[in-house]
């Protein structure tokens, strides 16, 4: 896949406000926050979108969700947060390196816009 801005963040070529990192993933604050807490959780292994994941990625996908729990706990929002994944341009995806948005710190409506 072609390199995205997130690859540069993983490789520390451009700065980011990193809040969590382990061997498989990285979490950092969104540059354009949509809530008081807005953190992106990304795999270090690049895949453009969730739809590109295969059976071999089952463990990685679970790892990302457990990382979201850790990030939420660190941010003090474990009791209420929204985890969003935009898969594809039609869903609003702009950066084609699969990522979760962890949003918290305000109330949310349903259905989402
Ligand atoms: P999506 O639309 O789901 O692909 O979300 C991409 C998000 O990435 C969007 O909320 C803005 C954020 N973003 C884009 N470029 C950067 C960057 O260079 N740094 C940070 N921290 N966030 C970025």
PDB file of N, CA and C and ligand atoms in Angstrom, residues 5-6 9 14 28-32 38 40 86 92-95 99 101, ligand 1:
ATOM      1  N   UNK A   5       0.199   9.519   6.022  1.00  0.00           N
ATOM      2  CA  UNK A   5       0.716  10.350   7.103  1.00  0.00           C
ATOM      3  C   UNK A   5       0.889   9.523   8.388  1.00  0.00           C
ATOM      4  N   UNK A   6       0.062   8.493   8.563  1.00  0.00           N
ATOM      5  CA  UNK A   6       0.160   7.688   9.783  1.00  0.00           C
ATOM      6  C   UNK A   6       1.445   6.853   9.796  1.00  0.00           C
ATOM      7  N   UNK A   9       3.977   9.038  11.200  1.00  0.00           N
ATOM      8  CA  UNK A   9       3.832   9.166  12.659  1.00  0.00           C
ATOM      9  C   UNK A   9       4.406   7.931  13.349  1.00  0.00           C
ATOM     10  N   UNK A  14       7.177  12.523  11.663  1.00  0.00           N
ATOM     11  CA  UNK A  14       6.453  13.741  12.013  1.00  0.00           C
ATOM     12  C   UNK A  14       5.902  13.565  13.423  1.00  0.00           C
ATOM     13  N   UNK A  28      -2.676   8.154  19.423  1.00  0.00           N
ATOM     14  CA  UNK A  28      -2.285   9.564  19.514  1.00  0.00           C
ATOM     15  C   UNK A  28      -3.514  10.443  19.307  1.00  0.00           C
ATOM     16  N   UNK A  29      -3.418  11.684  19.800  1.00  0.00           N
ATOM     17  CA  UNK A  29      -4.562  12.600  19.726  1.00  0.00           C
ATOM     18  C   UNK A  29      -4.801  13.053  18.279  1.00  0.00           C
ATOM     19  N   UNK A  30      -6.081  13.083  17.930  1.00  0.00           N
ATOM     20  CA  UNK A  30      -6.473  13.530  16.590  1.00  0.00           C
ATOM     21  C   UNK A  30      -6.149  15.018  16.435  1.00  0.00           C
ATOM     22  N   UNK A  31      -5.648  15.385  15.276  1.00  0.00           N
ATOM     23  CA  UNK A  31      -5.247  16.774  15.024  1.00  0.00           C
ATOM     24  C   UNK A  31      -6.470  17.690  14.898  1.00  0.00           C
ATOM     25  N   UNK A  32      -7.634  17.093  14.650  1.00  0.00           N
ATOM     26  CA  UNK A  32      -8.873  17.860  14.458  1.00  0.00           C
ATOM     27  C   UNK A  32      -9.961  17.263  15.352  1.00  0.00           C
ATOM     28  N   UNK A  38     -10.306  12.785  21.842  1.00  0.00           N
ATOM     29  CA  UNK A  38     -10.399  12.208  20.490  1.00  0.00           C
ATOM     30  C   UNK A  38      -9.030  11.643  20.143  1.00  0.00           C
ATOM     31  N   UNK A  40      -6.771   8.556  18.111  1.00  0.00           N
ATOM     32  CA  UNK A  40      -6.720   7.580  17.025  1.00  0.00           C
ATOM     33  C   UNK A  40      -5.884   6.392  17.478  1.00  0.00           C
ATOM     34  N   UNK A  86     -14.190   4.210  10.374  1.00  0.00           N
ATOM     35  CA  UNK A  86     -14.720   4.541   9.055  1.00  0.00           C
ATOM     36  C   UNK A  86     -14.040   3.639   8.031  1.00  0.00           C
ATOM     37  N   UNK A  92     -16.662   7.987   5.140  1.00  0.00           N
ATOM     38  CA  UNK A  92     -15.967   9.159   5.670  1.00  0.00           C
ATOM     39  C   UNK A  92     -14.490   8.955   5.925  1.00  0.00           C
ATOM     40  N   UNK A  93     -13.948   7.801   5.523  1.00  0.00           N
ATOM     41  CA  UNK A  93     -12.508   7.574   5.746  1.00  0.00           C
ATOM     42  C   UNK A  93     -11.687   8.494   4.841  1.00  0.00           C
ATOM     43  N   UNK A  94     -10.711   9.168   5.446  1.00  0.00           N
ATOM     44  CA  UNK A  94      -9.836  10.083   4.704  1.00  0.00           C
ATOM     45  C   UNK A  94      -8.394   9.615   4.693  1.00  0.00           C
ATOM     46  N   UNK A  95      -7.970   8.967   5.763  1.00  0.00           N
ATOM     47  CA  UNK A  95      -6.599   8.451   5.834  1.00  0.00           C
ATOM     48  C   UNK A  95      -6.675   6.928   5.690  1.00  0.00           C
ATOM     49  N   UNK A  99      -7.827   2.681  11.184  1.00  0.00           N
ATOM     50  CA  UNK A  99      -7.713   3.249  12.530  1.00  0.00           C
ATOM     51  C   UNK A  99      -9.070   3.320  13.208  1.00  0.00           C
ATOM     52  N   UNK A 101     -11.282   5.606  15.930  1.00  0.00           N
ATOM     53  CA  UNK A 101     -11.400   6.864  16.653  1.00  0.00           C
ATOM     54  C   UNK A 101     -11.977   6.539  18.026  1.00  0.00           C
TER      55      UNK A 101
HETATM   56  P1  LIG B   1     -10.813   9.247   8.924  1.00  0.00           P
HETATM   57  O1  LIG B   1     -11.716  10.311   8.335  1.00  0.00           O
HETATM   58  O2  LIG B   1     -11.589   8.175   9.645  1.00  0.00           O
HETATM   59  O3  LIG B   1      -9.842   8.688   7.917  1.00  0.00           O
HETATM   60  O4  LIG B   1      -9.985   9.982  10.066  1.00  0.00           O
HETATM   61  C1  LIG B   1      -8.727  10.537   9.862  1.00  0.00           C
HETATM   62  C2  LIG B   1      -8.412  11.380  11.053  1.00  0.00           C
HETATM   63  O5  LIG B   1      -7.015  11.602  11.084  1.00  0.00           O
HETATM   64  C3  LIG B   1      -9.072  12.751  11.090  1.00  0.00           C
HETATM   65  O6  LIG B   1      -9.940  12.837  12.221  1.00  0.00           O
HETATM   66  C4  LIG B   1      -7.927  13.743  11.222  1.00  0.00           C
HETATM   67  C5  LIG B   1      -6.759  12.877  11.620  1.00  0.00           C
HETATM   68  N1  LIG B   1      -5.474  13.292  11.099  1.00  0.00           N
HETATM   69  C6  LIG B   1      -5.165  13.496   9.798  1.00  0.00           C
HETATM   70  N2  LIG B   1      -3.863  13.858   9.676  1.00  0.00           N
HETATM   71  C7  LIG B   1      -3.355  13.866  10.944  1.00  0.00           C
HETATM   72  C8  LIG B   1      -2.060  14.147  11.457  1.00  0.00           C
HETATM   73  O7  LIG B   1      -1.100  14.469  10.748  1.00  0.00           O
HETATM   74  N3  LIG B   1      -1.916  14.063  12.811  1.00  0.00           N
HETATM   75  C9  LIG B   1      -2.949  13.709  13.640  1.00  0.00           C
HETATM   76  N4  LIG B   1      -2.690  13.645  14.949  1.00  0.00           N
HETATM   77  N5  LIG B   1      -4.185  13.419  13.174  1.00  0.00           N
HETATM   78  C10 LIG B   1      -4.378  13.507  11.833  1.00  0.00           C
END
